[in-house]
Amino acid sequence: MTQSRRTFISASAAATVGLATAPAAGQTPAQSARPVFDVPPTHVAVAGSGDVFPVRRIYCVGRNFAEAGVATGREPPFFFQKPTDAIQYVPAGSVGENPYPSLTKNYHYEVELVCALGSGGTNISVANALRHVFGYAVGLDMTRRDLQRTLGDEKKPWEVGKSFDRSAPIGPIHRSDIIGHFPNGAISLSVNGALKQEARLEQMIWSVAQLVSKLSEAFELKAGDLIYCGTPDNVGPVVKGDRIVCRIDRLPDLSVRIV
Ligand code: MN
């Protein structure tokens, strides 16, 4: 083999190796690749520790409480997502400042139990579902109700009505291995001291375990996923200056002021 022939072979071998290690679409880039800028992670404090819960996805459940006076059938639960950075973490004992968002004239509260997953999977059985739960928090599914309704009526995605910045206030996550699970208990919300929403968690049409199981049929659930489990009847509007206090038995209050 001549020198030039050998050089050609080794050059083409290197090119082949280069092709094989170049990141293809959807693959992880080489370890040496560096982000061109930092995107801050989304964290929620874990109560009673210096730890934080890193948020991967935020799933929300629609219509999971029977509405007063309406004989709601047990339709399958439906789900939507909020972007991870829609989280607004509010420490226990403090008041979060939640900005009245653009584009709406009907900004609504929805108090919800939030389930935080410590592991996941697909096709999780109801019997195994609670093993994947890391803990629970009180959350608010804030909603541009006018946009949500209009978009829904027009059969368009309601993204702008539901999945906007800071639309997901949340309190600290309490570990289920310490506090247990939430098959029952009172859930309520007041605005400026006046009770607006009041129900019991046992009125949820789909339990936490059933929601985890159903969701896992559609998505591969993973550690870091949050599930906003749906709100009771009597959602309503707030204006700038209003103070919302959300309450679920055994969890600290979640308080926000609309600014
Ligand atoms: Mn909701």
XYZ file of C-alpha atoms and ligand atoms in Angstrom:
260
model
C 0.000 0.000 0.000
C 1.424 3.382 -0.948
C 1.716 6.197 1.492
C -0.925 8.219 -0.335
C -3.340 5.272 -0.265
C -2.833 4.828 3.493
C -3.388 8.529 4.082
C -6.591 8.382 2.091
C -7.917 5.438 4.122
C -7.153 6.975 7.488
C -8.647 10.291 6.435
C -11.825 8.632 5.322
C -11.931 6.533 8.516
C -11.707 9.717 10.541
C -14.460 11.255 8.474
C -16.614 8.197 9.113
C -15.969 8.409 12.853
C -16.783 12.083 12.713
C -20.075 11.385 11.019
C -20.925 8.661 13.526
C -20.323 10.922 16.538
C -21.975 14.029 15.135
C -25.280 14.568 16.928
C -28.222 13.548 14.818
C -31.564 15.240 15.269
C -33.080 14.227 18.591
C -29.851 12.797 19.988
C -27.854 14.212 22.846
C -25.012 16.419 21.572
C -21.417 15.521 22.398
C -20.419 16.049 26.024
C -18.055 18.787 24.951
C -20.986 20.782 23.545
C -21.825 23.750 25.737
C -25.138 25.624 25.962
C -24.925 28.998 24.274
C -26.707 30.477 27.309
C -28.226 29.287 30.587
C -31.950 28.661 31.000
C -32.844 28.792 34.692
C -34.333 25.576 36.074
C -37.776 25.595 37.695
C -37.682 24.531 41.334
C -40.268 24.201 44.089
C -39.097 23.936 47.701
C -39.572 20.638 49.517
C -41.068 21.421 52.917
C -39.023 20.652 55.994
C -35.718 20.417 54.133
C -33.233 22.483 52.202
C -34.125 20.481 49.105
C -35.921 21.574 45.982
C -38.151 19.645 43.605
C -37.071 20.155 39.984
C -40.111 20.561 37.767
C -40.155 18.674 34.472
C -43.724 19.062 33.188
C -46.954 20.546 34.477
C -50.075 18.541 33.684
C -53.515 19.920 34.493
C -56.869 18.179 34.674
C -60.093 19.664 33.389
C -63.485 19.297 35.068
C -62.604 16.921 37.884
C -65.296 18.036 40.312
C -69.012 17.676 39.755
C -70.510 21.125 39.278
C -73.285 22.103 41.650
C -76.677 21.171 40.291
C -75.208 19.426 37.252
C -75.391 15.662 37.086
C -71.966 15.282 35.500
C -71.382 11.899 33.976
C -68.082 10.178 34.586
C -66.419 11.099 31.330
C -62.728 10.264 30.993
C -60.582 13.034 32.482
C -59.021 15.431 30.003
C -55.582 16.944 30.327
C -53.637 19.958 29.215
C -50.196 21.295 30.043
C -48.688 24.508 31.228
C -45.083 25.371 30.437
C -42.689 24.473 33.234
C -41.727 28.078 33.875
C -45.377 29.028 34.425
C -44.622 27.991 38.030
C -44.645 30.794 40.582
C -43.319 29.356 43.814
C -44.741 31.001 46.923
C -43.126 30.034 50.252
C -45.450 29.171 53.138
C -46.269 32.233 55.206
C -45.546 34.714 52.436
C -47.744 36.382 49.835
C -46.805 35.894 46.200
C -47.303 38.806 43.836
C -49.158 37.488 40.816
C -49.333 39.999 37.972
C -52.691 40.579 36.282
C -51.877 39.228 32.818
C -52.196 40.991 29.479
C -55.016 40.344 26.994
C -57.730 39.447 29.532
C -60.570 41.232 31.277
C -61.667 38.130 33.194
C -58.778 36.693 35.224
C -59.916 33.672 37.245
C -58.671 31.620 40.187
C -58.891 27.815 40.452
C -57.612 26.242 43.673
C -56.205 22.745 43.121
C -54.417 19.918 44.883
C -51.064 19.406 43.154
C -49.494 15.959 43.028
C -45.712 15.819 42.504
C -44.196 12.676 40.991
C -40.912 11.169 42.169
C -40.888 8.497 39.460
C -43.049 7.556 36.524
C -43.639 5.222 33.634
C -46.291 4.310 31.113
C -49.514 2.379 31.641
C -49.243 2.635 35.420
C -52.007 0.712 37.184
C -54.274 2.491 39.655
C -53.030 0.061 42.322
C -49.401 1.119 41.754
C -49.987 4.797 41.001
C -49.444 6.282 44.460
C -46.002 4.649 44.678
C -44.873 7.211 42.105
C -46.068 10.192 44.142
C -43.306 12.184 45.838
C -45.563 14.685 47.544
C -48.341 17.246 47.433
C -48.780 21.005 47.354
C -51.515 23.614 47.105
C -51.687 25.209 43.673
C -53.584 27.758 41.618
C -54.498 27.176 37.978
C -54.843 30.843 37.013
C -56.879 31.325 33.864
C -57.660 34.028 31.320
C -61.282 32.843 31.332
C -62.481 35.065 28.504
C -59.759 33.798 26.193
C -60.167 30.200 27.295
C -63.902 30.328 26.549
C -63.584 32.146 23.237
C -60.840 29.853 22.000
C -62.786 26.788 23.142
C -65.952 28.021 21.429
C -63.947 28.528 18.240
C -62.467 25.023 18.602
C -58.973 26.492 18.837
C -56.264 25.457 21.320
C -56.826 27.316 24.613
C -53.069 27.708 25.220
C -53.231 31.482 25.617
C -56.089 31.156 28.112
C -54.347 28.617 30.325
C -50.639 28.283 29.670
C -49.176 31.733 30.193
C -46.419 33.132 32.398
C -46.944 32.717 36.138
C -50.284 30.989 35.634
C -49.261 28.244 38.074
C -48.646 29.561 41.606
C -47.704 26.772 44.019
C -46.724 26.350 47.659
C -44.011 24.060 49.043
C -44.206 20.353 48.272
C -44.805 18.121 51.292
C -43.357 14.634 50.998
C -45.990 11.899 50.912
C -43.742 9.580 52.952
C -44.164 12.085 55.790
C -47.585 13.676 55.275
C -49.352 10.773 53.554
C -51.788 11.003 50.653
C -54.891 13.131 50.108
C -57.908 10.913 49.415
C -60.063 13.338 51.409
C -60.067 16.636 53.230
C -61.364 20.156 52.731
C -60.217 22.364 49.856
C -61.201 26.022 49.721
C -60.324 29.447 48.369
C -61.154 32.908 49.625
C -60.725 36.340 48.067
C -60.201 39.258 50.453
C -61.495 37.049 53.263
C -64.717 36.020 51.499
C -65.117 32.285 50.869
C -65.485 31.582 47.128
C -64.666 27.912 46.524
C -65.343 25.181 49.051
C -65.372 21.434 48.504
C -63.870 18.164 49.617
C -61.169 16.198 47.870
C -63.308 13.051 48.033
C -65.617 14.840 45.562
C -62.955 14.577 42.879
C -64.438 12.568 40.010
C -61.026 11.003 39.323
C -58.752 10.312 42.305
C -55.034 11.111 42.254
C -54.254 7.438 41.626
C -56.741 7.297 38.766
C -55.357 10.516 37.257
C -51.785 9.211 37.371
C -52.909 5.969 35.751
C -54.928 7.713 33.014
C -52.181 10.254 32.277
C -49.623 7.472 31.947
C -51.669 5.984 29.110
C -51.062 9.152 27.097
C -47.601 10.237 28.245
C -44.530 8.652 29.779
C -44.596 10.187 33.229
C -41.300 11.005 34.892
C -39.844 12.274 38.134
C -40.393 16.016 38.283
C -43.869 15.980 36.779
C -46.592 17.937 38.549
C -50.295 17.211 38.195
C -52.786 19.986 38.988
C -55.728 17.797 39.931
C -58.677 20.043 39.026
C -60.723 22.685 40.778
C -64.060 22.655 42.606
C -67.122 24.603 41.532
C -67.419 28.394 41.796
C -64.349 29.681 40.042
C -64.425 33.444 39.631
C -62.642 36.668 38.757
C -60.061 38.752 40.576
C -58.797 42.275 40.013
C -55.596 44.056 40.939
C -55.201 44.344 44.694
C -57.200 41.214 45.510
C -55.704 38.748 47.962
C -56.331 35.048 47.299
C -55.879 32.471 50.057
C -56.013 28.790 49.129
C -56.450 26.140 51.767
C -56.206 22.341 51.770
C -56.360 20.378 55.033
C -52.865 19.351 56.282
C -51.032 21.703 53.883
C -49.974 25.313 54.511
C -52.095 28.071 52.965
C -51.076 29.422 49.574
C -51.514 33.196 49.385
C -51.142 35.493 46.412
C -51.944 39.125 45.753
C -52.934 40.221 42.261
C -50.711 43.128 41.239
Mn -57.924 23.868 36.581
